[in-house]
Tab-separated table of C-alpha atoms and ligand atoms in Angstrom:
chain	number	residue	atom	x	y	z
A	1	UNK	CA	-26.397	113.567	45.068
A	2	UNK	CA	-23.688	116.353	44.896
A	3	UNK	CA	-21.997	117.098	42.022
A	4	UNK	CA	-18.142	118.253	42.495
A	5	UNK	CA	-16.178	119.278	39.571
A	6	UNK	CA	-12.514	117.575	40.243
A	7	UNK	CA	-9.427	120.089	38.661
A	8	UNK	CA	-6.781	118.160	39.731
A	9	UNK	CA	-4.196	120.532	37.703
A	10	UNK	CA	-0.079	120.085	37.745
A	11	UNK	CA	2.630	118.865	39.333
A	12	UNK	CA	1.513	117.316	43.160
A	13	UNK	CA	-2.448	118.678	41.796
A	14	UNK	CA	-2.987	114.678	40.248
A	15	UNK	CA	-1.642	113.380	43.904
A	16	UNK	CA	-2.828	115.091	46.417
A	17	UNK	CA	-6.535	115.628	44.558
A	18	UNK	CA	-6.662	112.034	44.355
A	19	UNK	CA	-5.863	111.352	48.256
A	20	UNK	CA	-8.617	113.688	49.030
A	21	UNK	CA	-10.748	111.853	47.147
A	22	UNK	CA	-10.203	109.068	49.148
A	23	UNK	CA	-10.930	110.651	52.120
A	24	UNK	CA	-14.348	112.277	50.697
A	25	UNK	CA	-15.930	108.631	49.353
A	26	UNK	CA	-15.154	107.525	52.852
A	27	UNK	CA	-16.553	110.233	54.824
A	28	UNK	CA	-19.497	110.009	52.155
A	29	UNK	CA	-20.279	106.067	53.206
A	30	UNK	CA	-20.088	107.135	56.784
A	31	UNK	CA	-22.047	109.806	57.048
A	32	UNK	CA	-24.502	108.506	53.992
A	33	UNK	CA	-23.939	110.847	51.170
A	34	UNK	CA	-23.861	110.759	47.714
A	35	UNK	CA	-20.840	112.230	45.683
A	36	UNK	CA	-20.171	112.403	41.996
A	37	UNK	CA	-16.935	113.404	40.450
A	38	UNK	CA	-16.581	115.250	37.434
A	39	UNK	CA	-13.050	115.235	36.310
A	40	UNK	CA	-11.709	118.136	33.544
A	41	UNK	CA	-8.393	119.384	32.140
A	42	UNK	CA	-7.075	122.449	34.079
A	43	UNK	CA	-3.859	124.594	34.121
A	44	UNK	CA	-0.668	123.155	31.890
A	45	UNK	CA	-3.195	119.944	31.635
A	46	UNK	CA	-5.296	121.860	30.326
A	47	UNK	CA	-3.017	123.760	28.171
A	48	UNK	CA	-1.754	120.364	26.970
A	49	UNK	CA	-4.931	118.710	25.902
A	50	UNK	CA	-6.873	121.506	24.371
A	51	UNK	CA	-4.393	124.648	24.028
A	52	UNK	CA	-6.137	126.866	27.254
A	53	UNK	CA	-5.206	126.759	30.653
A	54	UNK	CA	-9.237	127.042	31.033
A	55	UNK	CA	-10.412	125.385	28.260
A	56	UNK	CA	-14.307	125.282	27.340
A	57	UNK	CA	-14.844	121.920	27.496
A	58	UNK	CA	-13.918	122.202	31.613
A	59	UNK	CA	-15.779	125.209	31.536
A	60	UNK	CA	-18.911	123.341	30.834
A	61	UNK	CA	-18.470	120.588	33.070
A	62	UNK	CA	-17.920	123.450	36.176
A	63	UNK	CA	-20.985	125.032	35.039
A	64	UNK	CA	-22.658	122.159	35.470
A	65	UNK	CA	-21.150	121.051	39.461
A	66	UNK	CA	-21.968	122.456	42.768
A	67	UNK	CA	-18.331	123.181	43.797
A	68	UNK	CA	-14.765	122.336	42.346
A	69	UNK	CA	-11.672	120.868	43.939
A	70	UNK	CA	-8.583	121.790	42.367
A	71	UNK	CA	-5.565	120.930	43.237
A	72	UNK	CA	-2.646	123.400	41.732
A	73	UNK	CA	-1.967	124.666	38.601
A	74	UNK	CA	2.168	125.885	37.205
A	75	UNK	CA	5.361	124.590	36.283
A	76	UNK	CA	8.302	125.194	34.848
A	77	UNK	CA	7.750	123.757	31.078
A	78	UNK	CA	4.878	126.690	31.108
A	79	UNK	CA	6.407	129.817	32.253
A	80	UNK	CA	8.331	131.246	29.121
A	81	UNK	CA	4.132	130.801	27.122
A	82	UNK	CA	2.353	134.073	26.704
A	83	UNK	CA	0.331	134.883	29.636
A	84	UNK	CA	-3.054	134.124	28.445
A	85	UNK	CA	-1.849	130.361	27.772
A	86	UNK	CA	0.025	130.690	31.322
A	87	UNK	CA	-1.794	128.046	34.115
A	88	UNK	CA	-2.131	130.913	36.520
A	89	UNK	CA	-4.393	132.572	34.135
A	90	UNK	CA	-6.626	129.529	33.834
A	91	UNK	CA	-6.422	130.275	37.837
A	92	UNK	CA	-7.763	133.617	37.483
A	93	UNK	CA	-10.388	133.164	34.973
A	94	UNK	CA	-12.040	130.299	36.920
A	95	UNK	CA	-12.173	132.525	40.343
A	96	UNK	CA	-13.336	135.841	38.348
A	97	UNK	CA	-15.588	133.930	35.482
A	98	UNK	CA	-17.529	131.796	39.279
A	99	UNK	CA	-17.162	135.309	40.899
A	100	UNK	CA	-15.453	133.805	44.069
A	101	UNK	CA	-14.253	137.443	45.642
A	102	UNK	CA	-13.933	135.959	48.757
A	103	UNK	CA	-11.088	133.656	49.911
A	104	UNK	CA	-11.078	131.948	53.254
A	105	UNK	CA	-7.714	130.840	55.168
A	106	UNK	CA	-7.214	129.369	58.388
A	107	UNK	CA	-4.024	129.168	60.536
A	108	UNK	CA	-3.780	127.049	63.048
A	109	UNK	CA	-0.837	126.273	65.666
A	110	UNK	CA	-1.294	122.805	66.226
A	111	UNK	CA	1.274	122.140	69.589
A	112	UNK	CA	2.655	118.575	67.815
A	113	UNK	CA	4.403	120.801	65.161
A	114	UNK	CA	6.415	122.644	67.103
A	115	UNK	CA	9.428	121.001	65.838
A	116	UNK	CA	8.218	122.235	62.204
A	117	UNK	CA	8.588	126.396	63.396
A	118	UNK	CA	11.400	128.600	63.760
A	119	UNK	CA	9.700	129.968	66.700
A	120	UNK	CA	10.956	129.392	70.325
A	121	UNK	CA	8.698	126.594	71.512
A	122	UNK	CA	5.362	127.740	73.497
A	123	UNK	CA	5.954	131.434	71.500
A	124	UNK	CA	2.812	130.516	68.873
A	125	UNK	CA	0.731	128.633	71.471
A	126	UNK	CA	-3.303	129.863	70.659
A	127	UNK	CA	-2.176	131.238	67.364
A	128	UNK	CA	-5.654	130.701	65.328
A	129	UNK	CA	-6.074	132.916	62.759
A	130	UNK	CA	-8.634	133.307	59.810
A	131	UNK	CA	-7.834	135.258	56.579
A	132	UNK	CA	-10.015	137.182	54.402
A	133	UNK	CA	-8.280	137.925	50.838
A	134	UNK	CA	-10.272	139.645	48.581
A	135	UNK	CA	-9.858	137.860	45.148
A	136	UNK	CA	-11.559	139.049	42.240
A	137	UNK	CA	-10.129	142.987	42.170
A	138	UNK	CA	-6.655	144.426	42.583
A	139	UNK	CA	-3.322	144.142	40.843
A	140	UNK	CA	-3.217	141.036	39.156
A	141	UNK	CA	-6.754	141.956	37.806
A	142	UNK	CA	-6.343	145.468	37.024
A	143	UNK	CA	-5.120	147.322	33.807
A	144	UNK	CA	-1.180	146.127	32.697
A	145	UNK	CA	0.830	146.568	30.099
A	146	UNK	CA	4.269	145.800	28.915
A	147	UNK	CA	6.938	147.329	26.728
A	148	UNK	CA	10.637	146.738	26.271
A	149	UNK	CA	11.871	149.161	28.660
A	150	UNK	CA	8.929	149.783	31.194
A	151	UNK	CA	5.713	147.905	32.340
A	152	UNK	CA	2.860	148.633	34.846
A	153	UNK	CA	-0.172	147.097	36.757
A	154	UNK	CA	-3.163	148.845	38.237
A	155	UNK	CA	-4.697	148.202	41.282
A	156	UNK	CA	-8.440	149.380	40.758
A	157	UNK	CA	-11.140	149.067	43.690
A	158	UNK	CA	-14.540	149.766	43.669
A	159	UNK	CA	-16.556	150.277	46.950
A	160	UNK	CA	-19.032	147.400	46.288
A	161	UNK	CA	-16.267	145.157	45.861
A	162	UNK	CA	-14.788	146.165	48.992
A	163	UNK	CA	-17.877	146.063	51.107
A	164	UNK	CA	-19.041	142.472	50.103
A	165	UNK	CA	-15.746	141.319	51.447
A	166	UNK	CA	-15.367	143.717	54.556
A	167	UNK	CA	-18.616	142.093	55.562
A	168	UNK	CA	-18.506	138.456	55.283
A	169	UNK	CA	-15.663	139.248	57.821
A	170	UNK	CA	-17.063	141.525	60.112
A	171	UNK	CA	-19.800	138.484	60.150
A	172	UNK	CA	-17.225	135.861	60.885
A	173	UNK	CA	-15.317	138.265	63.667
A	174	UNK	CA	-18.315	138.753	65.201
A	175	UNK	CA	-19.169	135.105	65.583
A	176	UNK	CA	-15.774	134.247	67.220
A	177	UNK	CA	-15.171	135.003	70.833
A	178	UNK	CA	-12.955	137.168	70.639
A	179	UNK	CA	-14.662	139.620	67.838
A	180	UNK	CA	-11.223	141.572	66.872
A	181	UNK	CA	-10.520	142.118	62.930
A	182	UNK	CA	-7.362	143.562	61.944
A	183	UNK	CA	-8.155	145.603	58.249
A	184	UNK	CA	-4.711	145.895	56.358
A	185	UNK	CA	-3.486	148.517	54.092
A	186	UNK	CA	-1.139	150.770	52.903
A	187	UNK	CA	-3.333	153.949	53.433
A	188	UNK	CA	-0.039	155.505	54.375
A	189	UNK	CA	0.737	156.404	50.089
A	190	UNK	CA	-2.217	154.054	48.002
A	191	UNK	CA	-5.666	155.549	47.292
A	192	UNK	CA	-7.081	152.327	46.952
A	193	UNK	CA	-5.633	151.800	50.449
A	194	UNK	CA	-7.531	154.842	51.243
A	195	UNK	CA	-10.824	153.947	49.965
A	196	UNK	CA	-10.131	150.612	51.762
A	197	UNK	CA	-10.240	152.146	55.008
A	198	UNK	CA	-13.216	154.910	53.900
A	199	UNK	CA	-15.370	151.945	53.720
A	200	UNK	CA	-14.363	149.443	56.133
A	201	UNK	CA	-14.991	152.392	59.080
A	202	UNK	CA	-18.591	152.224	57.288
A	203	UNK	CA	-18.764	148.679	57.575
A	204	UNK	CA	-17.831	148.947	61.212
A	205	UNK	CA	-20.759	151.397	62.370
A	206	UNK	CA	-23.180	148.079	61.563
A	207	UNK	CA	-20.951	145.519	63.712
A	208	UNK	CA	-20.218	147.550	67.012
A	209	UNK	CA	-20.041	144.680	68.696
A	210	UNK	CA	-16.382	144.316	66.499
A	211	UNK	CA	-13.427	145.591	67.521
A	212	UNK	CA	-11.019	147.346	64.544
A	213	UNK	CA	-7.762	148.017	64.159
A	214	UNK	CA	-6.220	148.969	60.611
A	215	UNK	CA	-2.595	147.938	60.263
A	216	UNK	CA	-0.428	149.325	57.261
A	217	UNK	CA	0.726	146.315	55.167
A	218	UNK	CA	4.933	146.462	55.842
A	219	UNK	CA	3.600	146.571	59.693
A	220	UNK	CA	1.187	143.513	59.714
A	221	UNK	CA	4.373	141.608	57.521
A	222	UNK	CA	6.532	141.999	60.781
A	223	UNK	CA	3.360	142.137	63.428
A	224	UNK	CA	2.531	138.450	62.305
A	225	UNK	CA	5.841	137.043	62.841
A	226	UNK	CA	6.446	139.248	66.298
A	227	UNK	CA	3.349	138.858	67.488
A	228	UNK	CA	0.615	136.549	65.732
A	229	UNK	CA	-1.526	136.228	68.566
A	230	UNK	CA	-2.912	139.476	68.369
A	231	UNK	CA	-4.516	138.829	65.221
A	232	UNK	CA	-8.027	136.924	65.260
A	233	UNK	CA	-9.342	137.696	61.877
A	234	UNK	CA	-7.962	139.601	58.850
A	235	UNK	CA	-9.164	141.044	56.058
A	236	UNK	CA	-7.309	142.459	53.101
A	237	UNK	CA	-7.315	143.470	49.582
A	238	UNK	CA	-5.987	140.721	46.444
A	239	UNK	CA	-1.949	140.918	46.417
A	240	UNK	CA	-1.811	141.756	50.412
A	241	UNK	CA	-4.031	138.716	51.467
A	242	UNK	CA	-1.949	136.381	48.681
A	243	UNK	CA	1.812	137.350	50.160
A	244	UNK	CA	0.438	137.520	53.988
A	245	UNK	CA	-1.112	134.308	54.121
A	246	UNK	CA	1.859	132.847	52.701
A	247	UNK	CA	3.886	133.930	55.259
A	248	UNK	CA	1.016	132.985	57.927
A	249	UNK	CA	0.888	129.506	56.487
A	250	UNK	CA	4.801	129.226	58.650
A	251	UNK	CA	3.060	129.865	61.311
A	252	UNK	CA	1.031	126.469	60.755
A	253	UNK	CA	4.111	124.313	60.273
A	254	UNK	CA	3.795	123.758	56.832
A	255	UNK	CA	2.306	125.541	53.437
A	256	UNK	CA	0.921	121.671	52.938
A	257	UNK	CA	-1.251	121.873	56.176
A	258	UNK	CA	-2.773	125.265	55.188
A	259	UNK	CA	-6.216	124.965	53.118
A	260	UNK	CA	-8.690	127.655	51.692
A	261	UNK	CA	-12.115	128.024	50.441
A	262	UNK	CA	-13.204	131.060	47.857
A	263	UNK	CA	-16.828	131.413	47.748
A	264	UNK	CA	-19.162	134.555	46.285
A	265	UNK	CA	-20.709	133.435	43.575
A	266	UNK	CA	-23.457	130.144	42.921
A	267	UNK	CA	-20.314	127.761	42.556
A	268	UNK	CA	-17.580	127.688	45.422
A	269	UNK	CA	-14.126	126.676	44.928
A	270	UNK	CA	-11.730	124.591	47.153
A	271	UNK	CA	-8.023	124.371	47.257
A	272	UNK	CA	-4.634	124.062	49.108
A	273	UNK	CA	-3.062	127.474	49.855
A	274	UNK	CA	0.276	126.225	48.002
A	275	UNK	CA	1.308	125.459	44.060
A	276	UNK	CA	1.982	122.444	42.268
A	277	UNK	CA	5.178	122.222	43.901
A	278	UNK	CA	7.024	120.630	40.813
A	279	UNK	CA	10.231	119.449	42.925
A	280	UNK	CA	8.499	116.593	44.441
A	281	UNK	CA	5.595	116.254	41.867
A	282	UNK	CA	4.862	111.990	41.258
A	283	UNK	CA	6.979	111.128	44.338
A	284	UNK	CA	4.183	109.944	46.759
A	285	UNK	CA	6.074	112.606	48.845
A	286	UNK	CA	3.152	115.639	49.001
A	287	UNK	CA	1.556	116.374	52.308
A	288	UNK	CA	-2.417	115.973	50.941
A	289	UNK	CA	-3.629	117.472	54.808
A	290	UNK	CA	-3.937	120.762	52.988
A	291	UNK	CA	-6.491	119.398	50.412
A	292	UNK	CA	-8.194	117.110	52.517
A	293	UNK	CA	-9.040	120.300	55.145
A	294	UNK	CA	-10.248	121.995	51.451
A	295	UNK	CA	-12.614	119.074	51.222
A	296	UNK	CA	-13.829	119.303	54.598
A	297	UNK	CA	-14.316	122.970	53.613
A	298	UNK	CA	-16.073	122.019	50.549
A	299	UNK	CA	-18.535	119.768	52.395
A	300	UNK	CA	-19.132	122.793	55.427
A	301	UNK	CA	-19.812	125.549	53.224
A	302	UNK	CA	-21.536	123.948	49.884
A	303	UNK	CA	-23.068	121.050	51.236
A	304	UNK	CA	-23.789	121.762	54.329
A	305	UNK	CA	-22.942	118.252	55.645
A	306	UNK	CA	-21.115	119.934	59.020
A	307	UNK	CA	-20.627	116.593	60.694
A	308	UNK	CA	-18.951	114.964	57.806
A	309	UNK	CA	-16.403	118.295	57.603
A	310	UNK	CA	-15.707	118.373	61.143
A	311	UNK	CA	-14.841	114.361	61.402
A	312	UNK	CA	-12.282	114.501	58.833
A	313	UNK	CA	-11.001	117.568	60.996
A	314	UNK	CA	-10.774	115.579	63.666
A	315	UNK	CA	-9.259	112.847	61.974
A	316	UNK	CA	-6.492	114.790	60.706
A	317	UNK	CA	-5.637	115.766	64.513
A	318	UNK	CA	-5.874	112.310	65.459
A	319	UNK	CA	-3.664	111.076	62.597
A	320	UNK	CA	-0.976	113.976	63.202
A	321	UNK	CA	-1.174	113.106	67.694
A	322	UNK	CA	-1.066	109.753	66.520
A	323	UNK	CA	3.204	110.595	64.932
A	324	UNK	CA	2.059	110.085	61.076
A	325	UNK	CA	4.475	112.393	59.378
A	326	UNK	CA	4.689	113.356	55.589
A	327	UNK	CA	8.516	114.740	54.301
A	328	UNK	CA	7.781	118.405	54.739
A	329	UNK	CA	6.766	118.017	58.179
A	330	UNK	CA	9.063	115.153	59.203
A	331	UNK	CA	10.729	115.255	62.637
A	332	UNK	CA	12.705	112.466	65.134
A	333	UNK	CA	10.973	109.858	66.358
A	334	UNK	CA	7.646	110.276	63.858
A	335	UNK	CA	6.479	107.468	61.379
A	336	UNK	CA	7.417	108.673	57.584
A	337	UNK	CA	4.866	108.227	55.344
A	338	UNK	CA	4.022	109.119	51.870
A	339	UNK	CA	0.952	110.908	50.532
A	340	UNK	CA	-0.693	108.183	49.487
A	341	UNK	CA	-0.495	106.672	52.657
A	342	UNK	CA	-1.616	109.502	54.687
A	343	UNK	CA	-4.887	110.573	52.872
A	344	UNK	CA	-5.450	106.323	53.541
A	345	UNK	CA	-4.538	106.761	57.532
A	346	UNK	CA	-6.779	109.688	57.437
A	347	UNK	CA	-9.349	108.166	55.681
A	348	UNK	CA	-9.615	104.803	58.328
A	349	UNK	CA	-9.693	107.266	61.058
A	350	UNK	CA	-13.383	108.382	60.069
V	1	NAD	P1	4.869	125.864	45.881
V	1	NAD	O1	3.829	126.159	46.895
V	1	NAD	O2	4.472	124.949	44.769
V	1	NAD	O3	6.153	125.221	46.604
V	1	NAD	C1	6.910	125.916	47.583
V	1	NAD	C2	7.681	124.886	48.426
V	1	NAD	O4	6.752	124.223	49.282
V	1	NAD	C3	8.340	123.794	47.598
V	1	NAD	O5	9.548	123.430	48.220
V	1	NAD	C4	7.375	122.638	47.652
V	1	NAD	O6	7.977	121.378	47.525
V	1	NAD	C5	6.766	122.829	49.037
V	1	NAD	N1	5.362	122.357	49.066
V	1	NAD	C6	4.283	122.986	48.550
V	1	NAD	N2	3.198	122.260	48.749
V	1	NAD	C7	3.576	121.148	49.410
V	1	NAD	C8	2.891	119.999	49.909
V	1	NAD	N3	1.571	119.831	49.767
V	1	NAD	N4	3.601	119.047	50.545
V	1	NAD	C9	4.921	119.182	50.713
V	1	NAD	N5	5.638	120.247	50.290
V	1	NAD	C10	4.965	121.213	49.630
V	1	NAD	O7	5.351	127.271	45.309
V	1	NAD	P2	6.401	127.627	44.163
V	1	NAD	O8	7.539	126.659	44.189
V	1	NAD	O9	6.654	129.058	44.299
V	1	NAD	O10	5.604	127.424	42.793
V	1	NAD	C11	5.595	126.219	42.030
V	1	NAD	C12	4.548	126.337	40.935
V	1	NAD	O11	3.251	126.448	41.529
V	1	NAD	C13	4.707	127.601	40.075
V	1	NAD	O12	4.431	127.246	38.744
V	1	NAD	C14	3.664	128.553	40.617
V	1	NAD	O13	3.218	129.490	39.666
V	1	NAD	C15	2.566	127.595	40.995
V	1	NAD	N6	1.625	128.084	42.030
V	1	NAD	C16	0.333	127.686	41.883
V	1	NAD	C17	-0.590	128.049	42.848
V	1	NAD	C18	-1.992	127.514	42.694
V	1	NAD	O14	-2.224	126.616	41.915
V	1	NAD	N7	-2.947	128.027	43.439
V	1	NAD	C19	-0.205	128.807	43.959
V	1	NAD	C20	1.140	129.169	44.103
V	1	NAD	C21	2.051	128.786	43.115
């Protein structure tokens, strides 16, 4: 029996969570598993029901679970609180309190979206990249402060926390066939960039079978878009990793295709690369594939049930070849569906 603690959060969090779910009790009947779902306030739902963003009561029931889906935390009706009562700071608390340093994107060109990129068609063909964002450390964790007229944030690094990330990508490079990792920094003017580097060249002397290139951050910004078939893994520190695999998720077709996993401590956590998107929150009109690839994450890496993650993989090719569309990745020709109605699709494809 697996225990998975269900965060379902704000805005398209309720809707898409819910279509994943779907898609995880039917890939649990096939492939004869057990799931139970332990749902808890989280974010602005949080905030609303018991005054915290991460309040104890969810607390205890993560505690308690093997891993946690979340869907997205954020909207508008939340921004002008003070920032401890802010969603994005239940956000933070969960991934620092679990200790989930590590976060895990993949970016795939998939050749049936080529309608969705700005690129010239055949230009991102074999563009499959994976991203290691360090998440625990850096800016948005480091020393700030705020006063009428000026304001600041640290970015503080130790080596440790650098290493355990470095690592778990050097691993994962040197599993893939092609065994190239791209370390990015601004080494150029930051000493934390500078450290960065220190120890990933340390790193490096224990994978030689790794190639290594370090790219300065303002270079890898333009090098993706240029050139993203260079790249076969990444790794990078908190803020870099956050804006760069934005900007890689374009390269996928759509933010709501792009999923991620952050693991490093006894719990992992899984959940779509985007927010809660509040424009087309309760519309049926969310693209769940995002969430439903962090489930099949969540079953790889914490459950180990490898079949089960790589059918609903496979289903979500199937269900994309097959012309199922959602709005954000509609094109000519394709069958418009709605969220709902996808994770469902999905789901019978198992
Ligand atoms: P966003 O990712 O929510 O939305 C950006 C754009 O992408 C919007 O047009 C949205 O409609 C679209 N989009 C996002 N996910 C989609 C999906 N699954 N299907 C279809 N379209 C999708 O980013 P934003 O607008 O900058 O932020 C909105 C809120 O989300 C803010 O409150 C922000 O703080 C929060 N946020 C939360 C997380 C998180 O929970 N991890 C991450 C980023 C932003």
């Amino acid at each position: 029996m697996y225990h998975i603690a269900i965060l379902k959060g704000d805005g398209i969090g309720p809707e898409i969570v819910t279509a994943a779910m779907t898609v995880l009790d039917k890939a649990a009947k096939k492939f004869d598993f057990q799931l139970t779902y332990h749902e808890a306030a989280f974010g602005g739902a949080g905030y609303d029901k018991y005054g915290s963003p991460y309040p104890d009561e969810t607390r205890q029931i993560v505690e308690n679970c093997q891993a946690v889906l979340l869907g997205a935390v954020g909207g508008p009706q939340y921004d002008l609180l003070p920032r401890e009562f802010r969603p994005e700071s239940g956000l933070l608390a969960i991934r620092k309190e679990l200790g989930l340093y590590c976060n895990i994107r993949s970016i795939k060109y998939y050749d049936f979206l080529a309608n969705q990129v700005v690129w010239k068609e055949g230009f991102l063909n074999g563009v499959d990249i994976i991203i290691y964002r360090e998440l625990t450390g850096g800016a948005y964790f480091g020393e700030k402060k705020r006063e009428n007229d000026w304001a600041y944030d640290t970015i503080y690094y130790t080596k440790t926390e650098i290493e355990r990330i470095v690592r778990q990508a050097f691993a994962t490079a040197s599993n893939r066939p092609r065994k190239l990792l791209h370390s990015i920094d601004k080494a150029n003017v930051m000493e934390s960039s500078r450290l960065w580097r220190e120890v990933v060249e340390n790193v490096a002397k224990d994978f030689p079978q790794v190639h290594v290139e370090h790219l300065y951050v303002d270079n890898a910004a333009m090098q993706l878009i240029v050139n993203p078939q260079q790249f076969d893994v990444i790794v990078t520190e908190n803020m870099f990793g956050d804006i760069l695999s934005d900007e890689a998720a374009a390269l996928g077709g759509s933010l709501g295709m792009m999923a991620s996993a952050s693991l490093g401590g006894k719990i992992s956590l899984y959940e779509p690369a985007h927010g809660s998107a509040p424009d087309i929150a309760g519309k049926d009109k969310a693209n769940p594939i995002a969430t439903i690839l962090s489930a099949a994450m969540l079953l790889r890496f914490s459950f180990q049930e490898e079949a089960a993650a790589q059918a609903i993989e496979q289903a979500v090719t199937t269900i994309l070849t097959e012309g199922y569309r959602t709005a954000d990745i509609a094109d000519d020709g394709m069958k418009s569906i709605g969220c709902m109605q996808m994770a469902q699709l999905i789901a019978d494809r198992l």
